[in-house]
PDB file of C-alpha atoms in Angstrom:
ATOM      1  CA  UNK A   1      38.426 -50.066 117.978  1.00  0.00           C
ATOM      2  CA  UNK A   2      36.821 -52.933 115.539  1.00  0.00           C
ATOM      3  CA  UNK A   3      34.872 -55.981 117.082  1.00  0.00           C
ATOM      4  CA  UNK A   4      37.839 -58.227 116.667  1.00  0.00           C
ATOM      5  CA  UNK A   5      40.066 -55.954 118.626  1.00  0.00           C
ATOM      6  CA  UNK A   6      37.281 -55.307 121.404  1.00  0.00           C
ATOM      7  CA  UNK A   7      36.872 -59.285 121.690  1.00  0.00           C
ATOM      8  CA  UNK A   8      40.770 -59.445 121.924  1.00  0.00           C
ATOM      9  CA  UNK A   9      41.211 -56.935 124.080  1.00  0.00           C
ATOM     10  CA  UNK A  10      38.681 -58.686 126.690  1.00  0.00           C
ATOM     11  CA  UNK A  11      40.171 -61.987 125.920  1.00  0.00           C
ATOM     12  CA  UNK A  12      43.519 -60.411 126.953  1.00  0.00           C
ATOM     13  CA  UNK A  13      42.078 -59.138 129.887  1.00  0.00           C
ATOM     14  CA  UNK A  14      40.354 -62.583 131.019  1.00  0.00           C
ATOM     15  CA  UNK A  15      43.940 -64.299 130.232  1.00  0.00           C
ATOM     16  CA  UNK A  16      45.593 -61.349 132.510  1.00  0.00           C
ATOM     17  CA  UNK A  17      42.999 -61.974 135.215  1.00  0.00           C
ATOM     18  CA  UNK A  18      43.343 -65.724 135.181  1.00  0.00           C
ATOM     19  CA  UNK A  19      47.012 -65.665 135.322  1.00  0.00           C
ATOM     20  CA  UNK A  20      46.856 -63.447 138.276  1.00  0.00           C
ATOM     21  CA  UNK A  21      44.361 -66.187 140.119  1.00  0.00           C
ATOM     22  CA  UNK A  22      47.100 -68.873 139.143  1.00  0.00           C
ATOM     23  CA  UNK A  23      49.764 -66.886 140.597  1.00  0.00           C
ATOM     24  CA  UNK A  24      48.100 -66.222 143.732  1.00  0.00           C
ATOM     25  CA  UNK A  25      46.688 -69.993 144.048  1.00  0.00           C
ATOM     26  CA  UNK A  26      50.545 -71.118 143.479  1.00  0.00           C
ATOM     27  CA  UNK A  27      51.591 -68.541 146.579  1.00  0.00           C
ATOM     28  CA  UNK A  28      49.061 -70.005 148.788  1.00  0.00           C
ATOM     29  CA  UNK A  29      50.080 -73.501 147.944  1.00  0.00           C
ATOM     30  CA  UNK A  30      53.794 -72.780 148.701  1.00  0.00           C
ATOM     31  CA  UNK A  31      52.427 -71.333 151.949  1.00  0.00           C
ATOM     32  CA  UNK A  32      50.515 -74.481 152.398  1.00  0.00           C
ATOM     33  CA  UNK A  33      53.363 -76.817 152.038  1.00  0.00           C
ATOM     34  CA  UNK A  34      55.409 -74.818 154.016  1.00  0.00           C
ATOM     35  CA  UNK A  35      53.140 -75.109 156.723  1.00  0.00           C
ATOM     36  CA  UNK A  36      52.609 -78.580 156.088  1.00  0.00           C
ATOM     37  CA  UNK A  37      56.561 -79.404 156.786  1.00  0.00           C
ATOM     38  CA  UNK A  38      56.251 -77.387 159.936  1.00  0.00           C
ATOM     39  CA  UNK A  39      53.366 -79.213 161.335  1.00  0.00           C
ATOM     40  CA  UNK A  40      55.390 -82.520 160.749  1.00  0.00           C
ATOM     41  CA  UNK A  41      58.407 -81.316 162.142  1.00  0.00           C
ATOM     42  CA  UNK A  42      56.203 -79.971 165.220  1.00  0.00           C
ATOM     43  CA  UNK A  43      54.161 -83.438 165.197  1.00  0.00           C
ATOM     44  CA  UNK A  44      57.702 -85.188 165.611  1.00  0.00           C
ATOM     45  CA  UNK A  45      58.830 -82.948 168.468  1.00  0.00           C
ATOM     46  CA  UNK A  46      55.468 -83.413 170.326  1.00  0.00           C
ATOM     47  CA  UNK A  47      56.281 -86.978 169.919  1.00  0.00           C
ATOM     48  CA  UNK A  48      59.696 -86.908 171.416  1.00  0.00           C
ATOM     49  CA  UNK A  49      58.376 -84.810 174.469  1.00  0.00           C
ATOM     50  CA  UNK A  50      55.679 -87.364 174.935  1.00  0.00           C
ATOM     51  CA  UNK A  51      57.908 -90.175 175.372  1.00  0.00           C
ATOM     52  CA  UNK A  52      60.106 -88.142 177.318  1.00  0.00           C
ATOM     53  CA  UNK A  53      57.300 -87.681 179.871  1.00  0.00           C
ATOM     54  CA  UNK A  54      56.494 -91.179 179.794  1.00  0.00           C
ATOM     55  CA  UNK A  55      59.804 -91.859 180.757  1.00  0.00           C
ATOM     56  CA  UNK A  56      59.753 -89.506 183.476  1.00  0.00           C
ATOM     57  CA  UNK A  57      56.598 -90.596 184.778  1.00  0.00           C
ATOM     58  CA  UNK A  58      57.732 -94.311 184.796  1.00  0.00           C
ATOM     59  CA  UNK A  59      60.802 -93.276 186.962  1.00  0.00           C
ATOM     60  CA  UNK A  60      58.876 -91.333 189.065  1.00  0.00           C
ATOM     61  CA  UNK A  61      56.383 -94.178 189.370  1.00  0.00           C
ATOM     62  CA  UNK A  62      59.085 -96.588 190.158  1.00  0.00           C
ATOM     63  CA  UNK A  63      60.709 -94.211 192.774  1.00  0.00           C
ATOM     64  CA  UNK A  64      57.217 -93.846 194.492  1.00  0.00           C
ATOM     65  CA  UNK A  65      56.771 -97.828 194.415  1.00  0.00           C
ATOM     66  CA  UNK A  66      60.446 -98.311 195.796  1.00  0.00           C
ATOM     67  CA  UNK A  67      59.730 -95.774 198.714  1.00  0.00           C
ATOM     68  CA  UNK A  68      56.519 -97.304 199.640  1.00  0.00           C
ATOM     69  CA  UNK A  69      57.743-101.162 200.203  1.00  0.00           C
ATOM     70  CA  UNK A  70      59.236 -99.767 203.490  1.00  0.00           C
ATOM     71  CA  UNK A  71      62.937 -99.052 204.554  1.00  0.00           C
ATOM     72  CA  UNK A  72      65.954 -99.822 202.430  1.00  0.00           C
ATOM     73  CA  UNK A  73      67.271-103.405 203.420  1.00  0.00           C
ATOM     74  CA  UNK A  74      70.660-103.405 205.266  1.00  0.00           C
ATOM     75  CA  UNK A  75      73.686-104.578 203.309  1.00  0.00           C
ATOM     76  CA  UNK A  76      74.057-107.504 205.378  1.00  0.00           C
ATOM     77  CA  UNK A  77      70.510-108.712 204.494  1.00  0.00           C
ATOM     78  CA  UNK A  78      71.198-107.970 200.853  1.00  0.00           C
ATOM     79  CA  UNK A  79      74.486-109.987 200.989  1.00  0.00           C
ATOM     80  CA  UNK A  80      72.397-112.708 202.394  1.00  0.00           C
ATOM     81  CA  UNK A  81      69.748-112.718 199.688  1.00  0.00           C
ATOM     82  CA  UNK A  82      72.065-112.450 197.250  1.00  0.00           C
ATOM     83  CA  UNK A  83      74.077-115.696 198.383  1.00  0.00           C
ATOM     84  CA  UNK A  84      70.915-117.324 198.820  1.00  0.00           C
ATOM     85  CA  UNK A  85      70.229-116.701 195.213  1.00  0.00           C
ATOM     86  CA  UNK A  86      73.484-118.022 193.896  1.00  0.00           C
ATOM     87  CA  UNK A  87      73.111-121.150 195.678  1.00  0.00           C
ATOM     88  CA  UNK A  88      69.348-121.563 194.422  1.00  0.00           C
ATOM     89  CA  UNK A  89      70.961-121.174 191.005  1.00  0.00           C
ATOM     90  CA  UNK A  90      74.000-123.626 191.710  1.00  0.00           C
ATOM     91  CA  UNK A  91      71.556-126.272 193.115  1.00  0.00           C
ATOM     92  CA  UNK A  92      69.165-125.828 190.089  1.00  0.00           C
ATOM     93  CA  UNK A  93      72.004-126.876 187.708  1.00  0.00           C
ATOM     94  CA  UNK A  94      72.813-129.616 189.781  1.00  0.00           C
ATOM     95  CA  UNK A  95      69.370-131.149 189.606  1.00  0.00           C
ATOM     96  CA  UNK A  96      69.518-130.478 186.075  1.00  0.00           C
ATOM     97  CA  UNK A  97      72.486-132.607 185.810  1.00  0.00           C
ATOM     98  CA  UNK A  98      71.110-135.119 188.165  1.00  0.00           C
ATOM     99  CA  UNK A  99      67.928-135.478 186.069  1.00  0.00           C
ATOM    100  CA  UNK A 100      69.712-135.839 182.772  1.00  0.00           C
ATOM    101  CA  UNK A 101      72.141-138.384 184.154  1.00  0.00           C
ATOM    102  CA  UNK A 102      72.029-142.033 182.413  1.00  0.00           C
ATOM    103  CA  UNK A 103      72.902-145.160 184.325  1.00  0.00           C
ATOM    104  CA  UNK A 104      76.607-145.835 184.706  1.00  0.00           C
ATOM    105  CA  UNK A 105      77.271-142.281 184.079  1.00  0.00           C
ATOM    106  CA  UNK A 106      79.363-139.866 186.226  1.00  0.00           C
ATOM    107  CA  UNK A 107      78.049-136.882 187.677  1.00  0.00           C
ATOM    108  CA  UNK A 108      80.518-134.648 186.068  1.00  0.00           C
ATOM    109  CA  UNK A 109      79.808-135.992 182.638  1.00  0.00           C
ATOM    110  CA  UNK A 110      76.396-135.373 182.845  1.00  0.00           C
ATOM    111  CA  UNK A 111      76.917-132.000 184.640  1.00  0.00           C
ATOM    112  CA  UNK A 112      79.138-131.165 181.346  1.00  0.00           C
ATOM    113  CA  UNK A 113      76.033-132.246 179.230  1.00  0.00           C
ATOM    114  CA  UNK A 114      73.389-130.103 181.139  1.00  0.00           C
ATOM    115  CA  UNK A 115      75.429-126.977 180.802  1.00  0.00           C
ATOM    116  CA  UNK A 116      75.689-127.751 177.097  1.00  0.00           C
ATOM    117  CA  UNK A 117      72.060-127.884 177.062  1.00  0.00           C
ATOM    118  CA  UNK A 118      69.763-124.774 176.411  1.00  0.00           C
ATOM    119  CA  UNK A 119      68.310-125.021 179.734  1.00  0.00           C
ATOM    120  CA  UNK A 120      71.878-125.399 181.234  1.00  0.00           C
ATOM    121  CA  UNK A 121      73.063-122.279 179.365  1.00  0.00           C
ATOM    122  CA  UNK A 122      70.164-120.324 180.538  1.00  0.00           C
ATOM    123  CA  UNK A 123      70.846-121.544 184.272  1.00  0.00           C
ATOM    124  CA  UNK A 124      74.243-120.789 183.874  1.00  0.00           C
ATOM    125  CA  UNK A 125      73.650-117.133 182.878  1.00  0.00           C
ATOM    126  CA  UNK A 126      71.339-117.117 185.650  1.00  0.00           C
ATOM    127  CA  UNK A 127      74.118-118.489 187.989  1.00  0.00           C
ATOM    128  CA  UNK A 128      76.405-116.024 186.571  1.00  0.00           C
ATOM    129  CA  UNK A 129      74.346-112.899 186.859  1.00  0.00           C
ATOM    130  CA  UNK A 130      73.439-113.956 190.795  1.00  0.00           C
ATOM    131  CA  UNK A 131      77.595-114.103 191.258  1.00  0.00           C
ATOM    132  CA  UNK A 132      77.961-110.869 189.366  1.00  0.00           C
ATOM    133  CA  UNK A 133      75.128-109.147 191.606  1.00  0.00           C
ATOM    134  CA  UNK A 134      77.334-110.705 194.857  1.00  0.00           C
ATOM    135  CA  UNK A 135      80.323-109.428 193.905  1.00  0.00           C
ATOM    136  CA  UNK A 136      79.077-106.105 192.852  1.00  0.00           C
ATOM    137  CA  UNK A 137      80.108-106.501 189.244  1.00  0.00           C
ATOM    138  CA  UNK A 138      77.646-105.862 186.471  1.00  0.00           C
ATOM    139  CA  UNK A 139      75.107-108.529 184.834  1.00  0.00           C
ATOM    140  CA  UNK A 140      74.975-109.320 181.280  1.00  0.00           C
ATOM    141  CA  UNK A 141      71.323-107.210 181.355  1.00  0.00           C
ATOM    142  CA  UNK A 142      73.476-104.431 182.692  1.00  0.00           C
ATOM    143  CA  UNK A 143      76.036-104.608 179.963  1.00  0.00           C
ATOM    144  CA  UNK A 144      73.448-105.404 177.438  1.00  0.00           C
ATOM    145  CA  UNK A 145      71.634-101.907 178.170  1.00  0.00           C
ATOM    146  CA  UNK A 146      75.054-100.055 178.237  1.00  0.00           C
ATOM    147  CA  UNK A 147      75.752-101.349 174.807  1.00  0.00           C
ATOM    148  CA  UNK A 148      72.109-100.387 173.578  1.00  0.00           C
ATOM    149  CA  UNK A 149      72.593 -96.926 175.006  1.00  0.00           C
ATOM    150  CA  UNK A 150      76.008 -96.788 173.431  1.00  0.00           C
ATOM    151  CA  UNK A 151      74.335 -97.772 169.954  1.00  0.00           C
ATOM    152  CA  UNK A 152      71.444 -95.060 170.177  1.00  0.00           C
ATOM    153  CA  UNK A 153      73.681 -92.140 172.043  1.00  0.00           C
TER     154      UNK A 153
END
């Protein structure tokens, strides 16, 4: 073979070797990319599991706290506490109306203005929740939680 032929033959062998190295590198890259995707999926699963574990721990701690606080109150004790809570909310609304009452104004008019105020609306929500608890109905917070759970689930 001539010198040019030998040189071309060597260049061809070098190029063939380089092509093989590049193909191997592409295969490794594809495997690495698949591994990276799998790692991302596993990371997501681990984060979800950590959230579930934290929720379970919080529930267990709450259960421990509730059982540590002594025996459960009787239904009569709960009823008295709920009634006192409702009366307190009513009294606070009355006090707000009295504090807002202007000279010569009737209590009813002041009460109406009081419940239209931001503080009055908050007190009215408290009264509504106290009444709901006393009558065994769901509170606004219970309804909000149920709505949130429906939207998520």
